[in-house]
Amino acid sequence: MANAGKTAFIFGVTGQDGALVAAELLRQGWTVHGGSRRGHVSKLWRLEELGILDKVNLVNVNLLEPFQIVEALTSLRPDHIYHFAAESFVADSFHQPHSVIATNVVGTLNVLETMRIAAPGAKLFFASSAEVFGVPPATGFLDETSALQPINPYGVSKLAAQNLVKVYRERYGIHAASGIMFNHESPLRARNFVTRKISYNLARLKLAGGPPMSLGALDAARDWGAAADYARAIPLTLNLDAAEDFVFATGRKTSVKQFFEYAATAAGYDPVFEGHGVAETCRDRKTGQALAAVSEKYFRPFDTQPLVGNPARLKERTGFAGSRDAAAVAEEMVAADLKRRKDGAIHV
Ligand code: GDP
């Protein structure tokens, strides 16, 4: 196989992106080691569902224990390192800013310092976030040259880490690339993100009934891409001669309501919305079944405005064809959650 003998280490291998990139690298013939925190057994379901749990060598690594990182990287000597380990739920970052800064900034610094001292020849991909931009531009799309003005602790943490990656690239010559990731979804998303909350609950409503789901701002919008498509593009960035930062985006904006409509239609419903603001509800036109209601509980006092990115650099440098759109992602997620519920797998 083309990549026999090549070794990758993935920090955060039990998360959505870590698991998808692990699957992609295994397909390409890489040996894959994955860092995850001991005690997170409940998070192995993603690797299990992808059928790769026994193919990834799991290593106990806590990003805030630098010597664990030193031990892992010096003993395993990976060619490529992927860093996805982070606290990733933006809304929570106002409630636990200390742990977000510690994990996302100090954790990344620990990876970079270990590379500088013990593995300077390895290549690094770091998953940053569109939250580094903070505010939409007056016109057009966000790209690698846009202003960086984060508006929440999560965005600040990702910007600091992304800047550290740049410093280690420029100051020490480490081949380190950041992916500025716009929202990207898959059936492996955690259920606190709105897309998965929708697909999970639509499958529940369809096959088990029960009360409608509660949602927050329906007019909020995101540039939603397909995580599995980005997982195919991510390794390509490390095959380039020069390390750079890359925007991963679709260039299209979709509202929560629109995403819900795509997903509900994929589940076999004909969704109709009625009412306004907190009184807005959604039901199935044919059966009258209540599907969703708005709850103030999920409103965010400081929500991020829709950010839409331009992935031209990524496409140009790597030949990446682009991501599937939000409608396709909604269909994929609903199909997976319907299948899980039929199989009795409802706790993932
Ligand atoms: P984020 O962009 O990383 O914060 O991803 P989320 O999936 O958590 O949120 C995306 C958008 O959906 C935000 O603008 C939320 O305000 C909006 N949203 C609307 N209803 C909900 C909900 O019930 N849960 C979540 N998580 N977000 C919601």
Short mmCIF file of C-alpha atoms and ligand atoms in Angstrom, two decimals:
data_model
loop_
_atom_site.label_atom_id
_atom_site.label_comp_id
_atom_site.label_asym_id
_atom_site.label_seq_id
_atom_site.Cartn_x
_atom_site.Cartn_y
_atom_site.Cartn_z
CA MET A 1 0.00 0.00 0.00
CA ALA A 2 1.18 3.52 -0.84
CA ASN A 3 1.46 4.71 2.75
CA ALA A 4 2.76 1.53 4.38
CA GLY A 5 5.22 2.49 7.10
CA LYS A 6 3.73 5.98 7.51
CA THR A 7 2.49 6.80 10.98
CA ALA A 8 -0.01 9.38 12.18
CA PHE A 9 -0.89 10.53 15.67
CA ILE A 10 -4.33 12.06 16.21
CA PHE A 11 -5.05 14.12 19.32
CA GLY A 12 -8.78 13.90 19.97
CA VAL A 13 -9.30 10.67 18.02
CA THR A 14 -12.60 9.93 19.77
CA GLY A 15 -14.23 13.15 18.56
CA GLN A 16 -16.09 13.65 15.26
CA ASP A 17 -13.13 14.92 13.25
CA GLY A 18 -10.51 12.72 14.87
CA ALA A 19 -12.53 9.60 14.16
CA LEU A 20 -13.28 10.59 10.54
CA VAL A 21 -9.65 11.48 9.79
CA ALA A 22 -8.52 8.22 11.43
CA ALA A 23 -10.86 6.30 9.11
CA GLU A 24 -9.56 8.20 6.09
CA LEU A 25 -5.89 7.58 6.97
CA LEU A 26 -6.50 3.89 7.67
CA ARG A 27 -8.14 3.64 4.23
CA GLN A 28 -4.95 5.11 2.77
CA GLY A 29 -2.75 2.54 4.52
CA TRP A 30 -1.41 4.66 7.40
CA THR A 31 -0.72 3.33 10.87
CA VAL A 32 -2.89 5.42 13.21
CA HIS A 33 -2.29 6.14 16.87
CA GLY A 34 -4.90 8.17 18.69
CA GLY A 35 -4.75 10.18 21.86
CA SER A 36 -7.74 10.30 24.14
CA ARG A 37 -8.22 10.85 27.83
CA ARG A 38 -8.54 7.71 29.93
CA GLY A 39 -11.99 7.34 31.42
CA HIS A 40 -13.64 8.50 28.20
CA VAL A 41 -14.76 4.98 27.31
CA SER A 42 -18.26 6.25 26.53
CA LYS A 43 -16.78 8.22 23.64
CA LEU A 44 -15.49 5.17 21.78
CA TRP A 45 -18.82 4.81 19.95
CA ARG A 46 -17.62 6.84 16.96
CA LEU A 47 -14.63 4.59 16.30
CA GLU A 48 -16.87 1.59 16.89
CA GLU A 49 -19.52 2.76 14.44
CA LEU A 50 -16.86 3.46 11.79
CA GLY A 51 -15.57 -0.09 12.32
CA ILE A 52 -12.05 1.07 13.25
CA LEU A 53 -11.95 0.71 17.04
CA ASP A 54 -9.57 -2.27 16.80
CA LYS A 55 -7.46 -0.60 14.09
CA VAL A 56 -6.51 2.55 16.01
CA ASN A 57 -3.88 2.26 18.73
CA LEU A 58 -5.41 4.25 21.60
CA VAL A 59 -3.00 6.12 23.84
CA ASN A 60 -3.91 7.81 27.10
CA VAL A 61 -3.02 11.49 26.64
CA ASN A 62 -4.24 14.46 28.62
CA LEU A 63 -3.20 17.64 26.80
CA LEU A 64 -2.50 19.34 30.10
CA GLU A 65 0.08 16.70 31.08
CA PRO A 66 3.01 17.70 28.84
CA PHE A 67 5.12 14.66 29.68
CA GLN A 68 2.37 12.37 28.41
CA ILE A 69 2.63 14.17 25.06
CA VAL A 70 6.42 13.90 25.11
CA GLU A 71 6.20 10.19 25.84
CA ALA A 72 3.63 9.53 23.12
CA LEU A 73 5.41 11.46 20.38
CA THR A 74 8.95 10.29 21.18
CA SER A 75 7.99 6.62 21.42
CA LEU A 76 5.65 6.54 18.41
CA ARG A 77 7.57 9.00 16.17
CA PRO A 78 4.64 9.95 13.91
CA ASP A 79 5.19 11.49 10.47
CA HIS A 80 1.97 13.47 10.69
CA ILE A 81 0.22 14.85 13.78
CA TYR A 82 -3.43 15.94 13.76
CA HIS A 83 -4.62 18.08 16.65
CA PHE A 84 -8.41 18.04 17.13
CA ALA A 85 -8.50 17.76 20.92
CA ALA A 86 -10.42 20.75 22.25
CA GLU A 87 -13.41 21.93 24.17
CA SER A 88 -15.61 22.65 21.19
CA PHE A 89 -19.04 23.80 22.37
CA VAL A 90 -19.06 27.57 21.82
CA ALA A 91 -22.06 28.33 24.01
CA ASP A 92 -20.41 26.65 27.03
CA SER A 93 -17.25 28.70 26.67
CA PHE A 94 -18.88 31.61 28.55
CA HIS A 95 -19.59 29.29 31.49
CA GLN A 96 -16.21 27.54 31.66
CA PRO A 97 -13.70 30.00 30.20
CA HIS A 98 -10.80 28.73 32.31
CA SER A 99 -10.98 25.17 31.05
CA VAL A 100 -11.56 26.34 27.46
CA ILE A 101 -8.42 28.50 27.55
CA ALA A 102 -6.41 25.82 29.36
CA THR A 103 -7.33 22.96 27.04
CA ASN A 104 -7.42 24.85 23.77
CA VAL A 105 -4.47 27.23 24.25
CA VAL A 106 -2.13 25.59 26.75
CA GLY A 107 -2.94 22.16 25.31
CA THR A 108 -1.91 23.34 21.83
CA LEU A 109 1.21 24.99 23.25
CA ASN A 110 2.16 21.67 24.84
CA VAL A 111 1.84 19.91 21.48
CA LEU A 112 3.95 22.58 19.75
CA GLU A 113 6.64 22.63 22.44
CA THR A 114 6.90 18.85 22.28
CA MET A 115 7.28 19.02 18.52
CA ARG A 116 9.94 21.72 18.78
CA ILE A 117 12.02 19.75 21.27
CA ALA A 118 11.36 16.14 20.36
CA ALA A 119 9.76 15.85 16.90
CA PRO A 120 10.72 18.85 14.75
CA GLY A 121 10.51 16.85 11.52
CA ALA A 122 6.88 15.82 12.00
CA LYS A 123 4.09 17.76 10.26
CA LEU A 124 1.14 19.19 12.18
CA PHE A 125 -2.47 19.94 11.25
CA PHE A 126 -4.29 22.07 13.83
CA ALA A 127 -8.08 22.44 13.74
CA SER A 128 -8.90 26.10 14.34
CA SER A 129 -12.38 27.57 13.95
CA ALA A 130 -14.39 30.17 12.04
CA GLU A 131 -15.06 31.65 15.48
CA VAL A 132 -11.63 33.35 15.13
CA PHE A 133 -13.33 35.79 12.73
CA GLY A 134 -16.08 36.70 15.18
CA VAL A 135 -17.97 39.13 12.95
CA PRO A 136 -19.08 38.88 9.32
CA PRO A 137 -17.46 41.24 6.81
CA ALA A 138 -19.52 44.14 5.40
CA THR A 139 -19.50 42.39 2.03
CA GLY A 140 -18.31 39.10 0.61
CA PHE A 141 -16.81 36.04 2.25
CA LEU A 142 -14.28 35.37 4.97
CA ASP A 143 -10.90 34.04 3.91
CA GLU A 144 -7.38 33.63 5.26
CA THR A 145 -6.76 37.39 5.01
CA SER A 146 -9.90 38.55 6.87
CA ALA A 147 -9.81 40.42 10.18
CA LEU A 148 -9.65 38.22 13.29
CA GLN A 149 -12.02 39.61 15.96
CA PRO A 150 -13.32 36.75 18.14
CA ILE A 151 -16.34 37.51 20.33
CA ASN A 152 -16.37 34.62 22.81
CA PRO A 153 -13.80 32.74 24.94
CA TYR A 154 -13.86 29.81 22.51
CA GLY A 155 -12.95 32.08 19.57
CA VAL A 156 -10.22 33.75 21.64
CA SER A 157 -8.79 30.34 22.54
CA LYS A 158 -8.73 29.18 18.92
CA LEU A 159 -7.16 32.44 17.75
CA ALA A 160 -4.42 32.24 20.38
CA ALA A 161 -3.70 28.62 19.45
CA GLN A 162 -3.74 29.41 15.71
CA ASN A 163 -1.30 32.27 16.31
CA LEU A 164 0.97 29.94 18.29
CA VAL A 165 0.93 27.49 15.36
CA LYS A 166 1.99 30.37 13.07
CA VAL A 167 4.78 31.43 15.46
CA TYR A 168 6.18 27.89 15.64
CA ARG A 169 5.97 27.64 11.87
CA GLU A 170 7.78 30.93 11.27
CA ARG A 171 10.18 30.93 14.22
CA TYR A 172 11.16 27.24 14.30
CA GLY A 173 10.41 26.09 10.76
CA ILE A 174 7.93 23.44 11.90
CA HIS A 175 5.58 22.31 9.12
CA ALA A 176 2.35 23.30 10.86
CA ALA A 177 -0.94 24.13 9.09
CA SER A 178 -4.14 25.43 10.62
CA GLY A 179 -7.55 24.61 9.21
CA ILE A 180 -9.96 27.44 9.92
CA MET A 181 -12.97 25.17 10.17
CA PHE A 182 -16.47 26.52 9.56
CA ASN A 183 -19.22 24.36 11.11
CA HIS A 184 -19.06 20.83 9.77
CA GLU A 185 -21.53 18.12 10.62
CA SER A 186 -22.03 14.39 10.34
CA PRO A 187 -23.91 11.58 12.09
CA LEU A 188 -20.94 11.57 14.50
CA ARG A 189 -21.72 15.06 15.84
CA ALA A 190 -22.47 15.30 19.55
CA ARG A 191 -26.14 15.83 20.39
CA ASN A 192 -25.69 19.31 21.88
CA PHE A 193 -25.04 20.78 18.41
CA VAL A 194 -28.23 21.88 16.71
CA THR A 195 -27.89 19.76 13.55
CA ARG A 196 -27.54 16.49 15.45
CA LYS A 197 -30.16 17.53 17.98
CA ILE A 198 -32.53 17.89 15.03
CA SER A 199 -31.66 14.60 13.29
CA TYR A 200 -31.70 12.66 16.57
CA ASN A 201 -35.10 14.00 17.62
CA LEU A 202 -36.68 13.62 14.19
CA ALA A 203 -35.75 9.93 14.27
CA ARG A 204 -37.23 9.69 17.77
CA LEU A 205 -40.46 11.44 16.70
CA LYS A 206 -40.78 9.29 13.59
CA LEU A 207 -40.17 5.91 15.23
CA ALA A 208 -41.08 6.39 18.90
CA GLY A 209 -43.24 9.54 19.07
CA GLY A 210 -43.22 11.72 22.16
CA PRO A 211 -43.14 15.49 22.67
CA PRO A 212 -41.80 17.93 20.06
CA MET A 213 -38.19 19.00 20.34
CA SER A 214 -37.33 22.43 21.79
CA LEU A 215 -35.07 24.66 19.71
CA GLY A 216 -33.57 28.13 20.13
CA ALA A 217 -33.15 30.81 17.44
CA LEU A 218 -34.57 29.41 14.20
CA ASP A 219 -33.26 32.31 12.13
CA ALA A 220 -29.65 31.74 13.27
CA ALA A 221 -27.58 30.56 10.32
CA ARG A 222 -24.29 28.82 9.67
CA ASP A 223 -21.99 27.79 6.81
CA TRP A 224 -22.55 24.06 7.35
CA GLY A 225 -20.26 21.64 5.52
CA ALA A 226 -19.88 17.85 5.60
CA ALA A 227 -17.33 16.69 8.17
CA ALA A 228 -16.54 13.55 6.18
CA ASP A 229 -15.67 15.66 3.12
CA TYR A 230 -13.38 17.90 5.18
CA ALA A 231 -11.79 14.78 6.67
CA ARG A 232 -10.72 13.80 3.17
CA ALA A 233 -9.26 17.26 2.51
CA ILE A 234 -7.42 17.66 5.83
CA PRO A 235 -4.61 15.14 5.13
CA LEU A 236 -4.04 16.76 1.72
CA THR A 237 -2.88 19.95 3.43
CA LEU A 238 0.11 18.09 4.90
CA ASN A 239 1.23 16.79 1.51
CA LEU A 240 2.04 20.32 0.33
CA ASP A 241 5.60 21.66 0.33
CA ALA A 242 4.71 24.74 2.36
CA ALA A 243 2.52 24.87 5.45
CA GLU A 244 -0.27 27.48 5.42
CA ASP A 245 -3.60 28.28 7.00
CA PHE A 246 -6.71 27.16 5.13
CA VAL A 247 -10.37 28.10 5.33
CA PHE A 248 -12.64 25.03 5.28
CA ALA A 249 -16.09 26.28 4.26
CA THR A 250 -18.84 25.82 1.69
CA GLY A 251 -19.50 29.47 0.87
CA ARG A 252 -23.22 28.95 1.54
CA LYS A 253 -25.33 30.02 4.49
CA THR A 254 -28.29 27.98 5.80
CA SER A 255 -30.65 28.92 8.65
CA VAL A 256 -31.56 26.55 11.46
CA LYS A 257 -35.13 26.58 10.15
CA GLN A 258 -34.01 25.65 6.65
CA PHE A 259 -31.80 22.87 8.00
CA PHE A 260 -34.77 21.62 10.01
CA GLU A 261 -36.91 21.60 6.85
CA TYR A 262 -34.29 19.59 4.93
CA ALA A 263 -34.00 17.12 7.81
CA ALA A 264 -37.74 16.79 8.44
CA THR A 265 -38.38 16.21 4.74
CA ALA A 266 -35.65 13.54 4.71
CA ALA A 267 -37.47 11.88 7.64
CA GLY A 268 -40.66 11.72 5.55
CA TYR A 269 -42.45 14.71 7.09
CA ASP A 270 -44.03 17.73 5.41
CA PRO A 271 -43.06 20.44 7.93
CA VAL A 272 -45.16 23.61 8.39
CA PHE A 273 -44.12 26.45 10.70
CA GLU A 274 -46.71 28.62 12.49
CA GLY A 275 -46.47 31.59 14.86
CA HIS A 276 -43.57 33.95 15.52
CA GLY A 277 -40.67 34.33 17.91
CA VAL A 278 -40.98 32.26 21.08
CA ALA A 279 -44.46 31.15 19.97
CA GLU A 280 -43.22 29.58 16.72
CA THR A 281 -43.94 25.87 16.28
CA CYS A 282 -43.61 23.26 13.58
CA ARG A 283 -45.93 20.37 12.77
CA ASP A 284 -46.33 17.77 10.05
CA ARG A 285 -48.92 18.92 7.52
CA LYS A 286 -50.32 15.43 6.88
CA THR A 287 -50.65 14.01 10.41
CA GLY A 288 -50.57 17.17 12.54
CA GLN A 289 -47.78 15.62 14.67
CA ALA A 290 -45.99 18.36 16.64
CA LEU A 291 -42.31 18.33 15.65
CA ALA A 292 -40.69 21.41 17.20
CA ALA A 293 -41.33 24.39 19.43
CA VAL A 294 -39.15 27.36 20.28
CA SER A 295 -37.84 27.63 23.82
CA GLU A 296 -36.10 30.69 25.22
CA LYS A 297 -33.88 28.30 27.14
CA TYR A 298 -31.80 27.79 24.01
CA PHE A 299 -31.51 31.46 23.02
CA ARG A 300 -27.93 32.71 23.30
CA PRO A 301 -27.38 36.19 24.72
CA PHE A 302 -24.20 36.51 22.63
CA ASP A 303 -24.77 34.37 19.55
CA THR A 304 -22.32 34.54 16.65
CA GLN A 305 -23.72 36.16 13.50
CA PRO A 306 -23.65 34.02 10.35
CA LEU A 307 -20.07 33.65 9.09
CA VAL A 308 -19.59 32.41 5.53
CA GLY A 309 -16.21 31.34 4.21
CA ASN A 310 -14.44 31.11 0.88
CA PRO A 311 -12.52 27.81 0.50
CA ALA A 312 -10.70 28.93 -2.70
CA ARG A 313 -7.18 28.54 -1.27
CA LEU A 314 -7.86 25.01 -0.04
CA LYS A 315 -9.32 24.02 -3.39
CA GLU A 316 -6.54 25.63 -5.37
CA ARG A 317 -3.66 24.15 -3.34
CA THR A 318 -5.02 20.64 -2.73
CA GLY A 319 -7.45 20.02 -5.59
CA PHE A 320 -10.28 19.51 -3.04
CA ALA A 321 -13.56 19.52 -4.96
CA GLY A 322 -15.57 21.12 -2.15
CA SER A 323 -18.02 19.92 0.45
CA ARG A 324 -21.55 18.63 0.04
CA ASP A 325 -24.16 21.20 1.02
CA ALA A 326 -26.34 21.43 4.14
CA ALA A 327 -29.27 19.61 2.50
CA ALA A 328 -27.08 16.60 1.75
CA VAL A 329 -25.63 16.67 5.28
CA ALA A 330 -29.15 16.79 6.78
CA GLU A 331 -30.17 13.75 4.70
CA GLU A 332 -27.06 11.81 5.75
CA MET A 333 -27.65 12.60 9.43
CA VAL A 334 -31.35 11.71 9.42
CA ALA A 335 -30.72 8.43 7.59
CA ALA A 336 -28.07 7.50 10.19
CA ASP A 337 -30.27 8.37 13.17
CA LEU A 338 -33.26 6.48 11.74
CA LYS A 339 -31.05 3.44 11.24
CA ARG A 340 -29.60 3.69 14.76
CA ARG A 341 -33.06 3.87 16.31
CA LYS A 342 -34.22 0.85 14.30
CA ASP A 343 -31.09 -0.96 15.55
CA GLY A 344 -31.76 0.14 19.14
CA ALA A 345 -28.66 2.36 19.30
CA ILE A 346 -30.24 5.45 20.87
CA HIS A 347 -27.57 6.53 23.34
CA VAL A 348 -25.00 7.75 20.85
P1 GDP B 1 -21.94 26.53 17.00
O1 GDP B 1 -22.01 27.38 15.78
O2 GDP B 1 -20.60 25.87 17.13
O3 GDP B 1 -22.35 27.23 18.24
O4 GDP B 1 -22.95 25.29 16.72
P2 GDP B 1 -24.41 24.94 17.30
O5 GDP B 1 -24.88 23.80 16.46
O6 GDP B 1 -24.38 24.73 18.76
O7 GDP B 1 -25.27 26.25 17.02
C1 GDP B 1 -25.49 26.70 15.73
C2 GDP B 1 -26.56 27.78 15.74
O8 GDP B 1 -27.82 27.17 15.99
C3 GDP B 1 -26.39 28.86 16.80
O9 GDP B 1 -26.59 30.13 16.18
C4 GDP B 1 -27.50 28.59 17.80
O10 GDP B 1 -28.01 29.76 18.43
C5 GDP B 1 -28.56 27.98 16.89
N1 GDP B 1 -29.53 27.13 17.60
C6 GDP B 1 -30.89 27.25 17.52
N2 GDP B 1 -31.47 26.34 18.30
C7 GDP B 1 -30.48 25.63 18.90
C8 GDP B 1 -30.49 24.53 19.81
O11 GDP B 1 -31.54 24.05 20.25
N3 GDP B 1 -29.27 24.04 20.18
C9 GDP B 1 -28.09 24.56 19.70
N4 GDP B 1 -26.92 24.01 20.08
N5 GDP B 1 -28.07 25.60 18.84
C10 GDP B 1 -29.25 26.13 18.44
#
